[in-house]
Tab-separated table of C-alpha atoms in Angstrom:
chain	number	residue	atom	x	y	z
A	39	MET	CA	110.491	12.679	69.746
A	40	THR	CA	112.334	10.923	72.579
A	41	GLU	CA	112.219	7.139	72.752
A	42	HIS	CA	109.431	5.656	74.830
A	43	PRO	CA	110.405	3.443	77.818
A	44	ILE	CA	108.235	0.670	76.303
A	45	ARG	CA	109.170	-0.009	72.696
A	46	LEU	CA	107.881	-2.359	70.018
A	47	VAL	CA	110.484	-4.535	68.269
A	48	VAL	CA	109.436	-6.222	65.006
A	49	THR	CA	111.749	-8.806	63.392
A	50	ASP	CA	109.035	-10.923	61.757
A	51	ASP	CA	109.824	-12.178	58.223
A	52	LEU	CA	106.127	-12.364	57.146
A	53	ARG	CA	106.277	-16.108	56.387
A	54	ARG	CA	103.359	-18.122	57.783
A	55	SER	CA	102.707	-21.858	58.091
A	56	ARG	CA	99.337	-22.566	56.491
A	57	LEU	CA	98.720	-25.500	58.841
A	58	THR	CA	99.277	-23.467	62.011
A	59	VAL	CA	97.385	-20.515	60.530
A	60	PHE	CA	94.307	-22.691	59.996
A	61	PHE	CA	94.402	-24.017	63.576
A	62	ARG	CA	95.773	-20.855	65.184
A	63	LEU	CA	92.881	-20.365	67.610
A	64	LEU	CA	93.004	-23.970	68.810
A	65	LEU	CA	96.773	-23.869	69.213
A	66	ALA	CA	96.462	-20.809	71.457
A	67	ILE	CA	94.124	-22.522	73.947
A	68	PRO	CA	96.919	-23.678	76.322
A	69	HIS	CA	98.067	-20.070	76.580
A	70	PHE	CA	94.524	-18.914	77.353
A	71	LEU	CA	94.340	-21.425	80.209
A	72	TRP	CA	97.726	-20.323	81.524
A	73	ILE	CA	96.675	-16.677	81.381
A	74	GLY	CA	93.570	-17.486	83.388
A	75	LEU	CA	95.605	-19.249	86.068
A	76	LEU	CA	98.096	-16.384	86.360
A	77	GLY	CA	95.507	-13.601	86.153
A	78	ILE	CA	94.817	-13.477	89.909
A	79	VAL	CA	98.545	-13.379	90.671
A	80	VAL	CA	99.027	-10.495	88.251
A	81	VAL	CA	96.203	-8.505	89.862
A	82	VAL	CA	97.704	-9.012	93.334
A	83	ILE	CA	101.184	-7.997	92.138
A	84	ALA	CA	99.745	-4.924	90.404
A	85	VAL	CA	98.021	-3.760	93.607
A	86	LEU	CA	101.212	-4.314	95.633
A	87	ASN	CA	103.179	-2.404	93.013
A	88	TRP	CA	100.752	0.525	93.236
A	89	PHE	CA	101.188	0.820	97.014
A	90	ALA	CA	104.965	0.359	96.786
A	91	THR	CA	105.324	2.993	94.051
A	92	LEU	CA	103.040	5.377	95.928
A	93	PHE	CA	105.253	5.239	99.035
A	94	ALA	CA	108.697	4.795	97.496
A	95	GLY	CA	108.243	6.936	94.357
A	96	ARG	CA	109.565	4.062	92.241
A	97	SER	CA	108.400	0.568	91.326
A	98	PRO	CA	110.399	-2.145	93.166
A	99	GLN	CA	112.697	-4.004	90.786
A	100	GLY	CA	111.193	-7.447	91.441
A	101	LEU	CA	107.585	-6.346	90.980
A	102	HIS	CA	108.541	-4.280	87.930
A	103	ASP	CA	110.287	-7.249	86.291
A	104	PHE	CA	107.344	-9.584	86.928
A	105	LEU	CA	104.805	-7.197	85.394
A	106	ALA	CA	107.142	-6.369	82.498
A	107	GLY	CA	107.481	-10.093	81.786
A	108	TRP	CA	103.706	-10.428	81.867
A	109	ILE	CA	103.245	-7.653	79.297
A	110	ARG	CA	105.865	-9.221	77.013
A	111	TYR	CA	104.202	-12.614	77.349
A	112	VAL	CA	100.724	-11.345	76.500
A	113	THR	CA	102.154	-9.380	73.564
A	114	HIS	CA	103.691	-12.607	72.220
A	115	ILE	CA	100.387	-14.478	72.559
A	116	GLU	CA	98.411	-11.726	70.826
A	117	ALA	CA	101.005	-11.455	68.049
A	118	TYR	CA	100.738	-15.219	67.507
A	119	LEU	CA	96.952	-15.344	67.719
A	120	PHE	CA	96.431	-12.425	65.355
A	121	LEU	CA	99.064	-13.551	62.863
A	122	ALA	CA	101.494	-10.698	63.431
A	123	ALA	CA	104.085	-13.456	64.020
A	124	ASN	CA	104.439	-17.158	63.244
A	125	PRO	CA	106.449	-19.108	65.901
A	126	TYR	CA	104.657	-20.683	68.840
A	127	PRO	CA	105.362	-18.450	71.869
A	128	GLY	CA	106.951	-19.682	75.064
A	129	PHE	CA	105.093	-19.668	78.370
A	130	PHE	CA	105.569	-16.865	80.875
A	131	LEU	CA	108.033	-17.822	83.678
A	132	LEU	CA	109.297	-20.709	81.536
A	133	SER	CA	110.934	-18.832	78.668
A	134	SER	CA	112.472	-15.418	78.185
A	135	ARG	CA	113.584	-15.874	74.585
A	136	PRO	CA	112.882	-13.022	72.148
A	137	TYR	CA	109.912	-13.153	69.789
A	138	PRO	CA	109.427	-11.723	66.263
A	139	VAL	CA	106.968	-9.158	67.678
A	140	ASP	CA	108.331	-8.172	71.062
A	141	VAL	CA	108.571	-5.225	73.433
A	142	GLU	CA	111.531	-3.739	75.257
A	143	ILE	CA	110.782	-2.281	78.693
A	144	ASP	CA	113.206	-0.012	80.522
A	145	PRO	CA	114.140	-0.557	84.201
A	146	PRO	CA	112.179	1.202	86.987
A	147	GLU	CA	112.276	4.995	86.927
A	148	PRO	CA	111.198	7.665	89.452
A	149	GLN	CA	107.474	8.425	89.311
A	150	ARG	CA	105.475	11.263	90.823
A	151	ARG	CA	103.287	10.119	93.691
A	152	LEU	CA	100.330	12.304	92.692
A	153	VAL	CA	100.295	10.821	89.181
A	154	THR	CA	100.645	7.363	90.701
A	155	PHE	CA	97.706	7.955	93.038
A	156	PHE	CA	95.363	8.862	90.169
A	157	ARG	CA	96.818	6.351	87.682
A	158	VAL	CA	93.579	4.393	87.216
A	159	ILE	CA	91.669	7.562	86.276
A	160	LEU	CA	94.456	8.821	84.031
A	161	PHE	CA	94.491	5.465	82.279
A	162	VAL	CA	90.893	5.837	81.005
A	163	PRO	CA	91.696	7.786	77.772
A	164	ALA	CA	94.384	5.228	76.888
A	165	LEU	CA	91.876	2.440	77.489
A	166	ILE	CA	89.426	4.136	75.096
A	167	VAL	CA	92.092	4.295	72.374
A	168	SER	CA	93.038	0.665	73.027
A	169	SER	CA	89.381	-0.283	72.600
A	170	ALA	CA	89.306	1.498	69.224
A	171	PHE	CA	92.200	-0.689	68.134
A	172	SER	CA	90.775	-3.889	69.550
A	173	GLY	CA	86.995	-3.507	69.384
A	174	PHE	CA	84.792	-2.196	72.148
A	175	GLY	CA	83.953	-5.661	73.403
A	176	GLY	CA	87.434	-6.517	74.593
A	177	GLY	CA	89.547	-3.463	75.356
A	178	GLY	CA	89.240	-3.722	79.118
A	179	ASN	CA	91.336	-6.841	79.649
A	180	ARG	CA	94.950	-6.951	78.528
A	181	SER	CA	94.998	-10.714	78.303
A	182	GLY	CA	91.956	-10.587	75.993
A	183	SER	CA	92.373	-7.149	74.554
A	184	TYR	CA	91.187	-8.189	71.117
A	185	GLY	CA	88.100	-10.022	72.262
A	186	GLY	CA	85.802	-7.469	70.672
A	187	GLY	CA	87.086	-8.153	67.161
A	188	GLY	CA	85.461	-5.053	65.670
A	189	GLY	CA	88.408	-2.699	65.978
A	190	LEU	CA	91.210	-1.955	63.536
A	191	ALA	CA	93.432	-4.796	64.750
A	192	GLY	CA	90.554	-7.269	64.887
A	193	VAL	CA	89.542	-6.623	61.281
A	194	ALA	CA	93.194	-6.727	60.156
A	195	ALA	CA	93.614	-10.098	61.885
A	196	VAL	CA	90.570	-11.622	60.137
A	197	LEU	CA	91.750	-10.407	56.728
A	198	ASN	CA	95.282	-11.592	57.509
A	199	TRP	CA	93.970	-15.087	58.321
A	200	PHE	CA	92.467	-15.515	54.857
A	201	SER	CA	95.487	-14.006	53.099
A	202	SER	CA	98.056	-16.026	55.066
A	203	LEU	CA	96.097	-19.223	54.528
A	204	ALA	CA	96.022	-18.613	50.767
A	205	ARG	CA	99.569	-17.307	50.276
A	206	GLY	CA	101.576	-18.705	53.192
A	207	ARG	CA	102.668	-15.166	53.870
A	208	SER	CA	101.253	-12.238	55.815
A	209	PRO	CA	100.732	-8.966	53.938
A	210	ARG	CA	103.181	-6.485	55.436
A	211	GLY	CA	100.549	-3.777	55.789
A	212	LEU	CA	98.152	-5.937	57.808
A	213	ARG	CA	101.031	-7.210	59.954
A	214	ASP	CA	102.124	-3.636	60.649
A	215	VAL	CA	98.618	-2.504	61.634
A	216	THR	CA	98.359	-5.372	64.118
A	217	ALA	CA	101.869	-4.713	65.442
A	218	TRP	CA	101.013	-1.025	65.917
A	219	SER	CA	98.015	-1.993	68.030
A	220	LEU	CA	100.156	-4.399	70.064
A	221	GLY	CA	102.748	-1.712	70.687
A	222	TYR	CA	100.107	0.727	71.860
A	223	ALA	CA	98.496	-1.893	74.115
A	224	ALA	CA	101.882	-2.680	75.678
A	225	GLN	CA	102.511	1.007	76.409
A	226	ALA	CA	98.981	1.516	77.734
A	227	TRP	CA	99.098	-1.398	80.135
A	228	GLY	CA	102.675	-0.594	81.096
A	229	TYR	CA	101.375	2.815	82.118
A	230	ALA	CA	98.423	1.291	83.992
A	231	LEU	CA	100.689	-1.171	85.844
A	232	LEU	CA	103.154	1.599	86.823
A	233	LEU	CA	106.061	0.359	84.711
A	234	THR	CA	106.463	3.907	83.419
A	235	GLU	CA	105.032	7.366	83.976
A	236	ARG	CA	105.266	8.156	80.248
A	237	TYR	CA	101.811	8.236	78.663
A	238	PRO	CA	101.217	5.819	75.739
A	239	TYR	CA	101.731	7.277	72.269
A	240	SER	CA	98.986	6.505	69.757
A	241	GLY	CA	100.651	7.492	66.461
A	242	PRO	CA	101.896	4.634	64.244
A	243	GLU	CA	105.285	6.097	63.324
A	244	LEU	CA	106.847	5.674	66.774
A	245	HIS	CA	105.740	2.057	67.170
A	246	LEU	CA	106.841	1.029	63.693
A	247	ALA	CA	110.088	3.014	63.627
A	248	ARG	CA	112.123	-0.206	63.734
A	249	ALA	CA	109.975	-2.153	61.275
A	250	GLU	CA	110.998	-2.441	57.639
A	251	VAL	CA	108.925	-0.198	55.361
A	252	ASP	CA	107.343	-1.582	52.201
A	253	GLU	CA	108.482	0.451	49.209
A	254	THR	CA	105.397	-0.442	47.151
A	255	GLU	CA	103.832	2.674	45.664
A	256	PRO	CA	100.456	3.244	47.390
A	257	ALA	CA	97.191	4.168	45.710
A	258	ALA	CA	97.210	7.542	47.449
A	259	ARG	CA	99.361	9.504	49.873
A	260	LEU	CA	98.280	11.677	52.757
A	261	ALA	CA	100.672	14.571	53.313
A	262	VAL	CA	100.418	16.203	56.741
A	263	ALA	CA	101.833	19.693	57.268
A	264	ASP	CA	99.816	20.543	60.374
A	265	ASP	CA	101.589	22.285	63.282
A	266	LEU	CA	99.272	20.826	65.994
A	267	ARG	CA	98.074	24.270	67.176
A	268	ARG	CA	94.328	24.522	67.687
A	269	SER	CA	92.109	27.534	68.312
A	270	ARG	CA	90.093	26.808	71.456
A	271	LEU	CA	87.187	28.858	70.123
A	272	THR	CA	86.917	26.908	66.871
A	273	VAL	CA	87.532	23.647	68.720
A	274	PHE	CA	84.591	24.317	71.035
A	275	PHE	CA	82.266	25.128	68.118
A	276	ARG	CA	83.822	22.647	65.675
A	277	LEU	CA	80.636	20.673	65.025
A	278	ALA	CA	78.584	23.816	64.406
A	279	LEU	CA	81.266	25.257	62.121
A	280	ALA	CA	81.309	22.038	60.124
A	281	ALA	CA	77.548	22.131	59.458
A	282	PRO	CA	77.802	23.903	56.034
A	283	HIS	CA	80.425	21.386	54.965
A	284	LEU	CA	78.275	18.507	56.145
A	285	VAL	CA	75.422	19.666	53.881
A	286	TRP	CA	77.806	20.188	50.963
A	287	PHE	CA	79.476	16.816	51.565
A	288	ILE	CA	76.122	15.021	51.435
A	289	LEU	CA	75.125	16.797	48.221
A	290	TRP	CA	78.483	16.014	46.608
A	291	THR	CA	78.247	12.375	47.723
A	292	VAL	CA	74.872	12.037	46.007
A	293	LEU	CA	76.610	12.980	42.743
A	294	ALA	CA	79.884	11.139	43.376
A	295	TRP	CA	78.522	7.613	43.665
A	296	PRO	CA	76.646	7.662	40.336
A	297	ALA	CA	79.753	9.229	38.801
A	298	ALA	CA	81.798	6.352	40.214
A	299	ALA	CA	79.443	3.859	38.556
A	300	VAL	CA	79.817	5.651	35.212
A	301	ASN	CA	83.592	5.749	35.717
A	302	TRP	CA	83.614	1.999	36.347
A	303	LEU	CA	81.765	1.324	33.094
A	304	ALA	CA	84.018	3.691	31.140
A	305	ALA	CA	87.192	2.150	32.613
A	306	LEU	CA	85.861	-1.307	31.748
A	307	ILE	CA	85.569	-0.246	28.109
A	308	LEU	CA	88.585	2.050	27.764
A	309	GLY	CA	91.037	0.402	30.192
A	310	ARG	CA	91.445	3.649	32.137
A	311	SER	CA	89.313	6.310	33.826
A	312	PRO	CA	88.207	9.201	31.579
A	313	ARG	CA	89.996	12.350	32.686
A	314	PRO	CA	86.900	14.479	33.469
A	315	LEU	CA	85.404	11.779	35.683
A	316	ALA	CA	88.742	11.046	37.345
A	317	ARG	CA	89.301	14.729	38.145
A	318	PHE	CA	85.773	15.074	39.540
A	319	LEU	CA	86.063	12.024	41.783
A	320	ALA	CA	89.577	12.948	42.891
A	321	ALA	CA	88.362	16.415	43.900
A	322	TYR	CA	85.533	14.789	45.842
A	323	LEU	CA	87.912	12.488	47.744
A	324	ARG	CA	90.293	15.360	48.416
A	325	TYR	CA	87.446	17.540	49.688
A	326	ALA	CA	86.122	14.698	51.867
A	327	THR	CA	89.602	14.311	53.373
A	328	HIS	CA	89.857	18.053	54.107
A	329	PHE	CA	86.372	18.149	55.614
A	330	LEU	CA	86.855	15.067	57.808
A	331	ALA	CA	90.274	16.294	58.910
A	332	PHE	CA	88.680	19.555	60.059
A	333	LEU	CA	85.750	17.815	61.735
A	334	SER	CA	87.979	15.309	63.553
A	335	LEU	CA	90.568	17.944	64.613
A	336	THR	CA	93.224	16.178	62.563
A	337	GLY	CA	93.551	19.571	60.861
A	338	ASN	CA	92.803	23.072	62.122
A	339	PRO	CA	91.940	25.617	59.351
A	340	PHE	CA	88.451	25.913	57.916
A	341	PRO	CA	88.630	24.016	54.594
A	342	GLY	CA	87.546	25.157	51.173
A	343	PHE	CA	84.596	23.626	49.334
A	344	VAL	CA	86.221	22.448	46.089
A	345	GLY	CA	88.964	20.037	47.163
A	346	LYS	CA	91.780	22.068	45.637
A	347	PRO	CA	95.165	20.283	45.747
A	348	GLY	CA	97.573	21.687	48.335
A	349	SER	CA	94.929	23.880	49.948
A	350	TYR	CA	94.846	22.132	53.331
A	351	PRO	CA	97.531	21.001	55.801
A	352	VAL	CA	96.140	17.447	55.659
A	353	ASP	CA	96.090	16.841	51.925
A	354	LEU	CA	95.431	13.881	49.661
A	355	GLU	CA	97.768	13.177	46.750
A	356	LEU	CA	96.439	10.887	44.008
A	357	ASP	CA	98.213	9.420	40.986
A	358	LEU	CA	95.523	9.435	38.286
A	359	PHE	CA	95.054	8.292	34.695
A	360	ALA	CA	97.164	5.108	34.809
A	361	PRO	CA	95.985	2.122	32.691
A	362	GLN	CA	93.997	-0.524	34.593
A	363	SER	CA	93.259	-4.185	34.022
A	364	ARG	CA	89.756	-4.691	32.693
A	365	TRP	CA	89.397	-7.990	34.569
A	366	VAL	CA	90.274	-6.316	37.860
A	367	THR	CA	87.938	-3.447	36.987
A	368	LEU	CA	85.091	-5.865	36.274
A	369	PHE	CA	85.213	-7.263	39.823
A	370	ARG	CA	86.296	-4.023	41.482
A	371	PHE	CA	83.398	-3.617	43.909
A	372	VAL	CA	83.843	-7.194	45.137
A	373	LEU	CA	87.618	-6.819	45.461
A	374	ALA	CA	87.155	-3.580	47.394
A	375	VAL	CA	85.123	-5.236	50.180
A	376	PRO	CA	88.132	-6.166	52.396
A	377	ALA	CA	89.515	-2.639	52.039
A	378	TRP	CA	86.145	-1.146	52.965
A	379	LEU	CA	85.964	-3.352	56.074
A	380	LEU	CA	89.337	-2.081	57.233
A	381	ALA	CA	88.401	1.498	56.309
A	382	PHE	CA	85.234	1.224	58.402
A	383	ALA	CA	87.334	0.112	61.380
A	384	ALA	CA	89.731	2.991	60.688
A	385	TYR	CA	86.821	5.428	60.900
A	386	GLY	CA	86.143	4.049	64.384
A	387	LEU	CA	89.695	4.952	65.343
A	388	LEU	CA	89.199	8.407	63.764
A	389	ALA	CA	86.076	8.987	65.868
A	390	THR	CA	88.022	8.055	69.004
A	391	THR	CA	90.909	10.410	68.243
A	392	ALA	CA	88.411	13.195	67.494
A	393	PHE	CA	86.567	12.647	70.784
A	394	LEU	CA	89.712	12.636	72.940
A	395	GLY	CA	91.406	15.301	70.828
A	396	TRP	CA	88.489	17.678	71.391
A	397	PHE	CA	89.025	17.641	75.155
A	398	ALA	CA	92.808	17.821	74.880
A	399	SER	CA	92.766	20.664	72.335
A	400	LEU	CA	90.225	22.615	74.348
A	401	VAL	CA	92.433	22.439	77.449
A	402	ARG	CA	95.894	22.801	75.871
A	403	GLY	CA	95.266	24.657	72.617
A	404	ARG	CA	97.153	21.860	70.857
A	405	MET	CA	96.168	18.525	69.384
A	406	PRO	CA	98.285	15.685	70.840
A	407	GLU	CA	100.636	14.517	68.114
A	408	GLY	CA	99.846	10.834	68.569
A	409	LEU	CA	96.099	11.390	68.228
A	410	ARG	CA	96.633	13.614	65.176
A	411	ASN	CA	98.804	11.003	63.487
A	412	ALA	CA	96.434	8.138	64.292
A	413	GLY	CA	93.582	10.183	62.815
A	414	ALA	CA	95.681	10.947	59.732
A	415	TYR	CA	96.270	7.220	59.244
A	416	ALA	CA	92.525	6.588	59.291
A	417	LEU	CA	91.881	9.342	56.738
A	418	GLY	CA	94.682	8.176	54.464
A	419	TYR	CA	93.642	4.545	54.408
A	420	ALA	CA	89.971	5.390	53.859
A	421	ALA	CA	90.974	7.626	50.932
A	422	GLN	CA	92.944	4.764	49.391
A	423	ALA	CA	89.998	2.399	49.782
A	424	HIS	CA	87.604	4.815	48.083
A	425	ALA	CA	90.085	5.654	45.314
A	426	TYR	CA	90.343	1.938	44.535
A	427	ALA	CA	86.576	1.394	44.677
A	428	PHE	CA	85.968	4.428	42.441
A	429	VAL	CA	88.390	2.977	39.850
A	430	LEU	CA	90.734	5.952	40.152
A	431	THR	CA	93.650	3.573	40.619
A	432	GLY	CA	94.353	-0.103	40.087
A	433	ARG	CA	96.664	-0.332	43.088
A	434	TYR	CA	95.158	-2.093	46.050
A	435	PRO	CA	95.037	-0.021	49.265
A	436	TYR	CA	98.127	-0.502	51.419
A	437	SER	CA	97.275	-0.749	55.112
A	438	GLY	CA	100.728	-0.151	56.584
A	439	PRO	CA	101.034	3.515	57.621
A	440	GLY	CA	104.675	3.713	56.564
A	441	GLY	CA	103.656	3.267	52.949
A	442	PHE	CA	101.284	6.198	52.473
A	443	LEU	CA	101.430	8.559	55.460
A	444	GLU	CA	103.811	11.515	55.189
A	445	LEU	CA	104.192	13.172	58.608
A	446	PRO	CA	106.200	16.274	59.511
A	447	SER	CA	108.475	14.299	61.829
A	448	ALA	CA	109.049	11.645	59.178
A	449	ARG	CA	110.214	13.953	56.394
């Protein structure tokens, strides 16, 4: 994949000051006031840039640089506020120094006038994805794009606050999830403000290509071997085709949760999951992944009903039967709550990629790669969270996509 004209740059070292973490929202107030004062100017410049680009076929250098500086500035504020970075950011027009979570924006490039004319309409799908990252209460305003707090980045930020306050260090996975959302927001608003004609890319691998990957072994891996081709006929009737699986999934779930409770008790006594229970629950999680991948258009073939390993192009790989701490097992359902919160937010992102992917696949016969990869992230993290809650593994779910998501382009 070619490099995007708007690129995320992450040089953060994960260290956090507990004092500034505790007062982070208060410390950001001066920036909120400054954003409010500059907001009208930005709107006026954006309108002028639209007319200029429409007539000249290219954004004027001065207008382009102003709007690019604005996007960088807001990215810095959001990275600071949501604990993706630690230093206090400089103020727009007063400082151009780099920041630990920053964006690079290429100079003006030729843009098609027809695409420019309809840019606001074309921006709508990107805005929907941005809202899934940020929460549906705040996706419409770049300067407050995380105001909703219920999206993937919002939940990651809340969990990161508690962790950074306790440890003086941000978990790399939570930092990476927030940085991914910032990178997507920068590309989306760069597209809306005519800084580039390239559409924003929603997959995590492109945004985090320059970030250091945590080598910690994850609880589960999601291996993707999908070729992005989609049958328009099965796409159109996807919900109807999934009906038998939906019934089977519900029936299997009714059995899986009691089995998970029995597995918890057995692991508490034995120090590991009994093999029959572990195999049963692993097959259930693998089947659920196959089914949800099919339903959400993250995968294309009709899945089997037994969760057979290697039987689907979006497949779950679990490392079973390892010894587990009885103390950790005793409090497992409490410890799993943060992971479940993030998994619930990830399902919101999955629903968004499925909704937009349905239209795109119906028109093009292909699932957009970014939407497929974002959906795969959601499935992979949710599988980790459930594997941990079901006591199939003692490893805590890792939220950074580089740690558990195996994509065709990344192999």
